[in-house]
PDB file of C-alpha atoms in Angstrom:
ATOM      1  CA  MET S   1     -28.521 -25.509   3.299  1.00 56.00           C
ATOM      2  CA  SER S   2     -25.040 -27.037   3.168  1.00 90.00           C
ATOM      3  CA  ILE S   3     -22.671 -24.306   1.986  1.00 97.00           C
ATOM      4  CA  ILE S   4     -20.744 -22.013   4.315  1.00 98.00           C
ATOM      5  CA  THR S   5     -18.601 -19.273   2.780  1.00 98.00           C
ATOM      6  CA  LEU S   6     -15.766 -17.511   4.562  1.00 98.00           C
ATOM      7  CA  THR S   7     -14.605 -13.946   3.906  1.00 98.00           C
ATOM      8  CA  SER S   8     -12.095 -12.134   6.093  1.00 96.00           C
ATOM      9  CA  ASP S   9      -9.321  -9.573   6.369  1.00 94.00           C
ATOM     10  CA  ILE S  10      -7.135 -12.078   8.250  1.00 94.00           C
ATOM     11  CA  GLY S  11      -4.732 -12.827   5.392  1.00 93.00           C
ATOM     12  CA  LEU S  12      -2.921 -16.081   4.668  1.00 93.00           C
ATOM     13  CA  GLN S  13       0.331 -15.476   6.504  1.00 93.00           C
ATOM     14  CA  ASP S  14      -0.379 -17.626   9.548  1.00 92.00           C
ATOM     15  CA  TYR S  15      -2.470 -20.529  10.844  1.00 96.00           C
ATOM     16  CA  LEU S  16      -5.802 -18.759  11.410  1.00 95.00           C
ATOM     17  CA  VAL S  17      -7.630 -19.552   8.171  1.00 96.00           C
ATOM     18  CA  GLY S  18      -6.718 -23.223   8.315  1.00 97.00           C
ATOM     19  CA  ALA S  19      -7.647 -23.366  11.987  1.00 97.00           C
ATOM     20  CA  MET S  20     -11.009 -21.707  11.350  1.00 97.00           C
ATOM     21  CA  LYS S  21     -11.859 -24.220   8.638  1.00 97.00           C
ATOM     22  CA  GLY S  22     -10.767 -27.045  10.892  1.00 97.00           C
ATOM     23  CA  GLN S  23     -13.029 -25.751  13.643  1.00 96.00           C
ATOM     24  CA  LEU S  24     -15.978 -25.362  11.285  1.00 97.00           C
ATOM     25  CA  SER S  25     -15.462 -28.875   9.880  1.00 96.00           C
ATOM     26  CA  GLN S  26     -15.934 -30.177  13.428  1.00 97.00           C
ATOM     27  CA  ASP S  27     -18.808 -27.887  14.414  1.00 97.00           C
ATOM     28  CA  CYS S  28     -20.689 -28.195  11.111  1.00 97.00           C
ATOM     29  CA  PRO S  29     -19.987 -31.709   9.802  1.00 94.00           C
ATOM     30  CA  GLY S  30     -21.080 -32.215   6.218  1.00 93.00           C
ATOM     31  CA  ALA S  31     -21.083 -28.517   5.335  1.00 96.00           C
ATOM     32  CA  GLN S  32     -19.172 -27.499   2.241  1.00 97.00           C
ATOM     33  CA  LEU S  33     -16.683 -24.746   3.142  1.00 97.00           C
ATOM     34  CA  VAL S  34     -15.949 -22.205   0.411  1.00 98.00           C
ATOM     35  CA  ASP S  35     -13.358 -19.440   0.719  1.00 97.00           C
ATOM     36  CA  VAL S  36     -14.378 -16.169  -0.915  1.00 98.00           C
ATOM     37  CA  THR S  37     -11.189 -14.362   0.118  1.00 97.00           C
ATOM     38  CA  HIS S  38      -9.105 -13.713   3.199  1.00 97.00           C
ATOM     39  CA  GLN S  39      -7.146 -10.850   1.674  1.00 93.00           C
ATOM     40  CA  ILE S  40      -9.480  -7.913   2.214  1.00 94.00           C
ATOM     41  CA  SER S  41      -7.407  -4.910   3.262  1.00 90.00           C
ATOM     42  CA  PRO S  42      -7.633  -4.656   7.061  1.00 89.00           C
ATOM     43  CA  PHE S  43     -10.843  -2.958   8.231  1.00 89.00           C
ATOM     44  CA  ASN S  44     -11.717  -1.935   4.645  1.00 91.00           C
ATOM     45  CA  LEU S  45     -15.533  -2.049   4.570  1.00 93.00           C
ATOM     46  CA  PRO S  46     -15.984  -0.580   1.046  1.00 93.00           C
ATOM     47  CA  GLN S  47     -13.676  -3.227  -0.418  1.00 93.00           C
ATOM     48  CA  ALA S  48     -15.349  -5.959   1.625  1.00 95.00           C
ATOM     49  CA  THR S  49     -18.745  -4.786   0.365  1.00 96.00           C
ATOM     50  CA  TYR S  50     -17.616  -4.929  -3.261  1.00 95.00           C
ATOM     51  CA  ILE S  51     -16.131  -8.425  -2.835  1.00 96.00           C
ATOM     52  CA  CYS S  52     -19.100  -9.827  -0.914  1.00 97.00           C
ATOM     53  CA  LYS S  53     -21.759  -8.428  -3.242  1.00 95.00           C
ATOM     54  CA  GLY S  54     -19.921  -9.737  -6.292  1.00 95.00           C
ATOM     55  CA  ALA S  55     -19.456 -13.220  -4.846  1.00 97.00           C
ATOM     56  CA  PHE S  56     -22.721 -13.747  -2.952  1.00 97.00           C
ATOM     57  CA  ALA S  57     -24.813 -13.078  -6.058  1.00 95.00           C
ATOM     58  CA  HIS S  58     -23.610 -16.394  -7.514  1.00 96.00           C
ATOM     59  CA  PHE S  59     -24.505 -18.646  -4.574  1.00 97.00           C
ATOM     60  CA  ALA S  60     -27.737 -20.561  -4.169  1.00 96.00           C
ATOM     61  CA  ALA S  61     -30.506 -19.630  -1.790  1.00 95.00           C
ATOM     62  CA  GLY S  62     -29.847 -20.841   1.740  1.00 95.00           C
ATOM     63  CA  THR S  63     -26.078 -20.300   1.587  1.00 97.00           C
ATOM     64  CA  PHE S  64     -24.615 -19.223   4.937  1.00 98.00           C
ATOM     65  CA  HIS S  65     -22.002 -16.454   4.548  1.00 98.00           C
ATOM     66  CA  ILE S  66     -19.605 -15.789   7.422  1.00 98.00           C
ATOM     67  CA  VAL S  67     -17.894 -12.399   7.041  1.00 98.00           C
ATOM     68  CA  LEU S  68     -15.085 -11.787   9.528  1.00 96.00           C
ATOM     69  CA  ILE S  69     -14.187  -8.166   8.768  1.00 94.00           C
ATOM     70  CA  ASN S  70     -13.318  -5.623  11.457  1.00 90.00           C
ATOM     71  CA  LEU S  71     -14.655  -8.005  14.096  1.00 88.00           C
ATOM     72  CA  PHE S  72     -13.486  -5.974  17.052  1.00 86.00           C
ATOM     73  CA  ASP S  73     -14.511  -2.491  15.968  1.00 81.00           C
ATOM     74  CA  ARG S  74     -16.191  -2.141  19.354  1.00 82.00           C
ATOM     75  CA  LYS S  75     -16.693  -4.269  22.438  1.00 82.00           C
ATOM     76  CA  ALA S  76     -19.993  -6.056  21.889  1.00 84.00           C
ATOM     77  CA  ASP S  77     -22.156  -8.670  23.539  1.00 90.00           C
ATOM     78  CA  HIS S  78     -23.640  -9.884  20.253  1.00 94.00           C
ATOM     79  CA  VAL S  79     -23.053 -10.443  16.548  1.00 96.00           C
ATOM     80  CA  LEU S  80     -25.571 -10.174  13.714  1.00 97.00           C
ATOM     81  CA  LEU S  81     -27.238 -12.687  11.426  1.00 98.00           C
ATOM     82  CA  ALA S  82     -29.332 -11.378   8.544  1.00 97.00           C
ATOM     83  CA  GLN S  83     -31.466 -12.890   5.825  1.00 96.00           C
ATOM     84  CA  HIS S  84     -30.948 -11.192   2.474  1.00 96.00           C
ATOM     85  CA  ASN S  85     -31.934 -12.378  -1.008  1.00 94.00           C
ATOM     86  CA  GLY S  86     -32.717 -15.809   0.408  1.00 95.00           C
ATOM     87  CA  GLN S  87     -29.233 -16.197   1.895  1.00 97.00           C
ATOM     88  CA  TYR S  88     -27.812 -15.714   5.390  1.00 98.00           C
ATOM     89  CA  ILE S  89     -25.062 -13.222   6.242  1.00 98.00           C
ATOM     90  CA  ALA S  90     -23.271 -13.436   9.590  1.00 98.00           C
ATOM     91  CA  CYS S  91     -21.000 -10.593  10.651  1.00 97.00           C
ATOM     92  CA  ALA S  92     -20.109  -8.178  13.437  1.00 96.00           C
ATOM     93  CA  ASP S  93     -22.385  -5.267  14.281  1.00 95.00           C
ATOM     94  CA  ASN S  94     -20.155  -2.762  12.490  1.00 94.00           C
ATOM     95  CA  GLY S  95     -22.314  -1.444   9.628  1.00 95.00           C
ATOM     96  CA  LEU S  96     -21.159  -3.952   7.022  1.00 96.00           C
ATOM     97  CA  ILE S  97     -24.503  -5.730   6.799  1.00 96.00           C
ATOM     98  CA  THR S  98     -26.312  -2.607   5.549  1.00 96.00           C
ATOM     99  CA  MET S  99     -23.512  -1.900   3.071  1.00 96.00           C
ATOM    100  CA  ILE S 100     -23.740  -5.389   1.552  1.00 96.00           C
ATOM    101  CA  ALA S 101     -27.548  -5.254   1.439  1.00 95.00           C
ATOM    102  CA  GLU S 102     -27.505  -1.641   0.169  1.00 93.00           C
ATOM    103  CA  GLY S 103     -30.039  -0.795   2.862  1.00 92.00           C
ATOM    104  CA  LEU S 104     -31.837  -2.647   5.607  1.00 92.00           C
ATOM    105  CA  PRO S 105     -31.948  -6.436   5.114  1.00 93.00           C
ATOM    106  CA  GLY S 106     -35.284  -8.220   5.387  1.00 89.00           C
ATOM    107  CA  VAL S 107     -34.654  -9.696   8.846  1.00 95.00           C
ATOM    108  CA  VAL S 108     -31.719  -9.151  11.206  1.00 97.00           C
ATOM    109  CA  VAL S 109     -31.294 -10.834  14.588  1.00 97.00           C
ATOM    110  CA  LYS S 110     -28.754 -10.348  17.332  1.00 96.00           C
ATOM    111  CA  LEU S 111     -26.926 -13.524  18.288  1.00 96.00           C
ATOM    112  CA  PRO S 112     -25.886 -13.126  21.934  1.00 94.00           C
ATOM    113  CA  LEU S 113     -22.322 -14.001  22.875  1.00 92.00           C
ATOM    114  CA  GLU S 114     -21.992 -16.060  26.040  1.00 85.00           C
ATOM    115  CA  LYS S 115     -20.537 -14.042  28.907  1.00 83.00           C
ATOM    116  CA  ASP S 116     -18.323 -16.897  30.064  1.00 77.00           C
ATOM    117  CA  GLN S 117     -16.962 -17.688  26.587  1.00 78.00           C
ATOM    118  CA  PRO S 118     -13.993 -15.974  24.905  1.00 78.00           C
ATOM    119  CA  LYS S 119     -15.076 -13.172  22.574  1.00 83.00           C
ATOM    120  CA  ASP S 120     -12.227 -13.834  20.166  1.00 90.00           C
ATOM    121  CA  THR S 121     -12.307 -14.936  16.531  1.00 92.00           C
ATOM    122  CA  PHE S 122     -12.946 -18.578  17.402  1.00 94.00           C
ATOM    123  CA  GLY S 123     -15.614 -17.745  19.971  1.00 93.00           C
ATOM    124  CA  ILE S 124     -17.479 -15.728  17.362  1.00 94.00           C
ATOM    125  CA  LEU S 125     -16.951 -18.440  14.746  1.00 96.00           C
ATOM    126  CA  LYS S 126     -18.450 -21.054  17.071  1.00 95.00           C
ATOM    127  CA  ARG S 127     -21.462 -18.793  17.640  1.00 95.00           C
ATOM    128  CA  PHE S 128     -22.022 -18.581  13.892  1.00 97.00           C
ATOM    129  CA  ALA S 129     -21.618 -22.362  13.600  1.00 97.00           C
ATOM    130  CA  GLN S 130     -24.296 -22.842  16.237  1.00 96.00           C
ATOM    131  CA  ALA S 131     -26.645 -20.583  14.267  1.00 97.00           C
ATOM    132  CA  PHE S 132     -25.916 -22.540  11.075  1.00 97.00           C
ATOM    133  CA  ASN S 133     -26.790 -25.802  12.790  1.00 97.00           C
ATOM    134  CA  ASP S 134     -29.948 -24.337  14.324  1.00 97.00           C
ATOM    135  CA  LEU S 135     -31.162 -23.221  10.897  1.00 96.00           C
ATOM    136  CA  LYS S 136     -30.252 -26.557   9.371  1.00 95.00           C
ATOM    137  CA  SER S 137     -32.312 -28.318  12.049  1.00 94.00           C
ATOM    138  CA  GLY S 138     -35.398 -26.374  10.990  1.00 94.00           C
ATOM    139  CA  LYS S 139     -35.421 -23.410  13.340  1.00 96.00           C
ATOM    140  CA  LYS S 140     -36.501 -20.015  12.019  1.00 95.00           C
ATOM    141  CA  LEU S 141     -34.098 -17.098  11.981  1.00 95.00           C
ATOM    142  CA  THR S 142     -36.204 -15.270  14.552  1.00 94.00           C
ATOM    143  CA  ASP S 143     -35.890 -18.268  16.903  1.00 95.00           C
ATOM    144  CA  LEU S 144     -32.138 -17.766  17.122  1.00 95.00           C
ATOM    145  CA  GLY S 145     -32.025 -14.382  18.793  1.00 93.00           C
ATOM    146  CA  GLU S 146     -33.692 -11.061  19.454  1.00 93.00           C
ATOM    147  CA  LYS S 147     -34.854  -9.229  16.351  1.00 94.00           C
ATOM    148  CA  ALA S 148     -32.445  -6.351  15.828  1.00 93.00           C
ATOM    149  CA  ASN S 149     -34.327  -3.070  15.765  1.00 90.00           C
ATOM    150  CA  GLU S 150     -31.203  -1.023  16.417  1.00 91.00           C
ATOM    151  CA  TYR S 151     -27.788  -1.827  14.983  1.00 94.00           C
ATOM    152  CA  VAL S 152     -24.952   0.027  13.284  1.00 94.00           C
ATOM    153  CA  ILE S 153     -25.945   1.379   9.869  1.00 94.00           C
ATOM    154  CA  LYS S 154     -23.417   2.560   7.306  1.00 94.00           C
ATOM    155  CA  ASN S 155     -24.010   3.620   3.724  1.00 91.00           C
ATOM    156  CA  ASN S 156     -22.001   2.543   0.728  1.00 88.00           C
ATOM    157  CA  LEU S 157     -19.402   4.918  -0.595  1.00 86.00           C
ATOM    158  CA  GLN S 158     -21.279   6.646  -3.432  1.00 90.00           C
ATOM    159  CA  PRO S 159     -19.852   8.640  -6.338  1.00 93.00           C
ATOM    160  CA  MET S 160     -20.492  12.376  -6.392  1.00 94.00           C
ATOM    161  CA  THR S 161     -22.502  13.580  -9.375  1.00 94.00           C
ATOM    162  CA  GLY S 162     -23.209  16.857 -11.137  1.00 94.00           C
ATOM    163  CA  GLN S 163     -24.982  17.689 -14.359  1.00 93.00           C
ATOM    164  CA  ASP S 164     -21.917  16.933 -16.459  1.00 95.00           C
ATOM    165  CA  TYR S 165     -19.706  14.720 -14.299  1.00 96.00           C
ATOM    166  CA  ILE S 166     -19.313  11.790 -11.910  1.00 96.00           C
ATOM    167  CA  ASP S 167     -16.502  11.633  -9.352  1.00 95.00           C
ATOM    168  CA  GLY S 168     -15.803   8.055  -8.285  1.00 94.00           C
ATOM    169  CA  GLN S 169     -13.418   6.529  -5.767  1.00 91.00           C
ATOM    170  CA  ILE S 170     -11.159   3.503  -6.121  1.00 90.00           C
ATOM    171  CA  ILE S 171     -12.554   0.722  -3.929  1.00 91.00           C
ATOM    172  CA  HIS S 172     -10.474  -2.263  -5.023  1.00 91.00           C
ATOM    173  CA  ILE S 173      -7.245  -3.166  -6.795  1.00 89.00           C
ATOM    174  CA  ASP S 174      -7.224  -6.770  -7.965  1.00 89.00           C
ATOM    175  CA  ASN S 175      -4.407  -9.298  -8.311  1.00 87.00           C
ATOM    176  CA  PHE S 176      -3.526  -7.943 -11.777  1.00 88.00           C
ATOM    177  CA  GLU S 177      -3.564  -4.389 -10.331  1.00 87.00           C
ATOM    178  CA  ASN S 178      -6.635  -3.477 -12.341  1.00 91.00           C
ATOM    179  CA  VAL S 179      -8.409  -0.601 -10.618  1.00 91.00           C
ATOM    180  CA  VAL S 180     -12.099  -0.871  -9.661  1.00 94.00           C
ATOM    181  CA  VAL S 181     -14.079   2.357  -9.172  1.00 95.00           C
ATOM    182  CA  ASN S 182     -17.373   2.708  -7.271  1.00 95.00           C
ATOM    183  CA  ILE S 183     -19.305   3.698 -10.399  1.00 96.00           C
ATOM    184  CA  THR S 184     -21.770   1.103 -11.652  1.00 96.00           C
ATOM    185  CA  ARG S 185     -22.861   0.726 -15.247  1.00 96.00           C
ATOM    186  CA  LYS S 186     -26.367   1.861 -14.246  1.00 95.00           C
ATOM    187  CA  GLN S 187     -25.072   5.031 -12.571  1.00 96.00           C
ATOM    188  CA  PHE S 188     -22.820   5.733 -15.545  1.00 97.00           C
ATOM    189  CA  GLU S 189     -25.566   5.382 -18.161  1.00 96.00           C
ATOM    190  CA  GLU S 190     -28.133   7.344 -16.138  1.00 94.00           C
ATOM    191  CA  GLN S 191     -25.693  10.238 -15.854  1.00 95.00           C
ATOM    192  CA  ARG S 192     -24.365   9.908 -19.392  1.00 96.00           C
ATOM    193  CA  GLN S 193     -27.691  10.250 -21.220  1.00 94.00           C
ATOM    194  CA  HIS S 194     -26.143   9.123 -24.528  1.00 94.00           C
ATOM    195  CA  ARG S 195     -23.442  11.818 -24.404  1.00 97.00           C
ATOM    196  CA  ASN S 196     -19.747  11.449 -25.172  1.00 97.00           C
ATOM    197  CA  PHE S 197     -17.475  11.131 -22.166  1.00 97.00           C
ATOM    198  CA  SER S 198     -13.888  11.386 -20.973  1.00 96.00           C
ATOM    199  CA  ILE S 199     -12.557   9.424 -17.987  1.00 95.00           C
ATOM    200  CA  PHE S 200      -9.790  11.359 -16.200  1.00 92.00           C
ATOM    201  CA  PHE S 201      -7.330   9.952 -13.665  1.00 86.00           C
ATOM    202  CA  ARG S 202      -3.754  10.630 -12.644  1.00 75.00           C
ATOM    203  CA  ARG S 203      -3.723  14.226 -13.922  1.00 67.00           C
ATOM    204  CA  ASP S 204      -3.196  13.942 -17.697  1.00 77.00           C
ATOM    205  CA  GLU S 205      -4.437  10.373 -18.223  1.00 86.00           C
ATOM    206  CA  VAL S 206      -7.738  10.134 -20.112  1.00 93.00           C
ATOM    207  CA  ILE S 207      -9.869   7.407 -21.715  1.00 95.00           C
ATOM    208  CA  THR S 208     -12.727   8.292 -24.083  1.00 96.00           C
ATOM    209  CA  SER S 209     -14.271   4.913 -24.927  1.00 96.00           C
ATOM    210  CA  LEU S 210     -15.401   1.733 -23.197  1.00 97.00           C
ATOM    211  CA  SER S 211     -14.010  -1.704 -23.993  1.00 97.00           C
ATOM    212  CA  GLU S 212     -15.778  -5.038 -23.691  1.00 95.00           C
ATOM    213  CA  SER S 213     -12.627  -6.978 -22.796  1.00 94.00           C
ATOM    214  CA  TYR S 214      -8.929  -6.402 -22.173  1.00 94.00           C
ATOM    215  CA  SER S 215      -8.046  -7.634 -25.661  1.00 93.00           C
ATOM    216  CA  ASP S 216      -9.956  -4.757 -27.270  1.00 95.00           C
ATOM    217  CA  VAL S 217      -6.774  -2.667 -27.024  1.00 95.00           C
ATOM    218  CA  PRO S 218      -3.174  -3.540 -27.964  1.00 94.00           C
ATOM    219  CA  GLU S 219      -0.961  -5.084 -25.310  1.00 93.00           C
ATOM    220  CA  GLY S 220       0.337  -2.413 -22.923  1.00 92.00           C
ATOM    221  CA  HIS S 221      -2.472   0.077 -23.702  1.00 93.00           C
ATOM    222  CA  LYS S 222      -4.919   1.430 -21.136  1.00 93.00           C
ATOM    223  CA  LEU S 223      -8.658   0.792 -21.232  1.00 95.00           C
ATOM    224  CA  ALA S 224     -11.874   1.278 -19.292  1.00 96.00           C
ATOM    225  CA  MET S 225     -14.631  -1.309 -19.055  1.00 97.00           C
ATOM    226  CA  PHE S 226     -17.418  -2.515 -16.794  1.00 97.00           C
ATOM    227  CA  ASN S 227     -16.312  -5.714 -15.099  1.00 96.00           C
ATOM    228  CA  ALA S 228     -18.326  -8.839 -14.314  1.00 94.00           C
ATOM    229  CA  ALA S 229     -19.624  -7.242 -11.113  1.00 93.00           C
ATOM    230  CA  GLY S 230     -20.893  -4.242 -13.077  1.00 95.00           C
ATOM    231  CA  TYR S 231     -18.331  -1.700 -11.812  1.00 96.00           C
ATOM    232  CA  LEU S 232     -16.079   0.629 -13.796  1.00 97.00           C
ATOM    233  CA  GLU S 233     -12.584  -0.773 -14.121  1.00 95.00           C
ATOM    234  CA  ILE S 234      -9.414   0.881 -15.363  1.00 93.00           C
ATOM    235  CA  ALA S 235      -6.798  -1.526 -16.644  1.00 94.00           C
ATOM    236  CA  ILE S 236      -3.849  -2.060 -18.940  1.00 92.00           C
ATOM    237  CA  ASN S 237      -3.933  -5.030 -21.284  1.00 92.00           C
ATOM    238  CA  LYS S 238      -1.349  -7.401 -19.758  1.00 88.00           C
ATOM    239  CA  GLY S 239      -0.048  -4.521 -17.644  1.00 85.00           C
ATOM    240  CA  ASN S 240      -0.193  -2.959 -14.192  1.00 79.00           C
ATOM    241  CA  ALA S 241      -2.603  -0.021 -14.091  1.00 77.00           C
ATOM    242  CA  ALA S 242      -2.373   0.727 -10.369  1.00 70.00           C
ATOM    243  CA  GLY S 243       1.419   0.675 -10.300  1.00 63.00           C
ATOM    244  CA  LEU S 244       1.990   2.492 -13.583  1.00 58.00           C
ATOM    245  CA  PHE S 245      -0.476   5.283 -12.848  1.00 61.00           C
ATOM    246  CA  GLY S 246       0.279   5.523  -9.133  1.00 61.00           C
ATOM    247  CA  LEU S 247      -3.328   4.782  -8.176  1.00 63.00           C
ATOM    248  CA  GLN S 248      -4.239   3.708  -4.663  1.00 59.00           C
ATOM    249  CA  GLY S 249      -7.299   2.168  -3.059  1.00 55.00           C
ATOM    250  CA  PHE S 250      -9.646   3.829  -0.607  1.00 52.00           C
ATOM    251  CA  ARG S 251      -8.444   3.790   3.000  1.00 47.00           C
ATOM    252  CA  ARG S 252     -10.308   3.379   6.265  1.00 48.00           C
ATOM    253  CA  ASP S 253      -9.354   6.870   7.510  1.00 46.00           C
ATOM    254  CA  GLN S 254     -10.880   8.424   4.393  1.00 45.00           C
ATOM    255  CA  LEU S 255     -14.139   6.554   4.938  1.00 44.00           C
ATOM    256  CA  THR S 256     -14.266   7.742   8.563  1.00 43.00           C
ATOM    257  CA  SER S 257     -13.583  11.320   7.486  1.00 37.00           C
ATOM    258  CA  GLN S 258     -16.319  11.226   4.873  1.00 39.00           C
ATOM    259  CA  GLN S 259     -18.896   9.814   7.267  1.00 41.00           C
ATOM    260  CA  ASN S 260     -18.110  12.345   9.974  1.00 36.00           C
ATOM    261  CA  THR S 261     -17.848  15.515   7.931  1.00 32.00           C
ATOM    262  CA  GLY S 262     -19.597  14.831   4.644  1.00 32.00           C
ATOM    263  CA  TYR S 263     -17.900  14.827   1.254  1.00 29.00           C
ATOM    264  CA  GLN S 264     -14.395  16.224   1.171  1.00 33.00           C
ATOM    265  CA  LYS S 265     -12.133  16.502  -1.841  1.00 34.00           C
ATOM    266  CA  LEU S 266      -9.876  13.479  -1.617  1.00 34.00           C
ATOM    267  CA  SER S 267      -6.464  12.836  -3.082  1.00 37.00           C
ATOM    268  CA  PHE S 268      -6.506  12.858  -6.879  1.00 37.00           C
ATOM    269  CA  TYR S 269      -4.817   9.474  -6.789  1.00 44.00           C
ATOM    270  CA  GLN S 270      -8.029   7.970  -5.407  1.00 76.00           C
ATOM    271  CA  THR S 271     -10.445  10.002  -7.534  1.00 85.00           C
ATOM    272  CA  VAL S 272     -11.607   9.088 -11.043  1.00 92.00           C
ATOM    273  CA  ARG S 273     -13.666  11.761 -12.789  1.00 93.00           C
ATOM    274  CA  VAL S 274     -15.955  11.159 -15.749  1.00 96.00           C
ATOM    275  CA  ILE S 275     -16.861  14.273 -17.770  1.00 96.00           C
ATOM    276  CA  PHE S 276     -19.862  14.162 -20.133  1.00 97.00           C
ATOM    277  CA  ASN S 277     -20.153  16.440 -23.154  1.00 93.00           C
TER     278      ASN S 277
END
């Protein structure tokens, strides 16, 4: 096990990312440090889940993933380390681990934070580095801390379905402003049942076919496709779908509202509806 990945919502505007990698290079000599991204929208767990799931699937067994998202959601005396699909995921006890694993991971332990050590980003990073080194030395995951029987559980943001429709939510807008919706190819096909479909967004915008790549349509034309991660994507060939159509990503306050009160009709600018006929 020699790879450590880093994912965060810290951004690249200041020294923190460089400092974190410098600290890890000292605490974990010989480990290969790989940035997944540091540009997750602040506190955005659905987006972080999408990014982490898409990236982690391509790493080898034994990879150690450090996910620094919404670290200080609550005052805590521990962080979590989980084993999932043969890899290790280290994160705060904020529900993200169950969202990435789409359920309960195989084994989760609580890594205690020292009472006399700062509980800031670098204190937590050093705790994860210690766990990495313990595993590398041959210790078992369950030797590192108390097995977590109770920890924060959150469910992934799921599309709403009816007999003839799926309502999805925008969970990510990429660097090209392509729009990613929380509808997977599997969910789409199970609901479709070989029927025709229309994808509606931004009031009068509609797409009635799926493309395999952006070049399937003329430059400047809109399209829908399933991306490499298997999620529905709305795009414009060499254009800006999010900006042109006024589409926005899912926000933290909407996630909180949905978890507290159940499904509520959200702004049309975040909703993508697929009608089957």
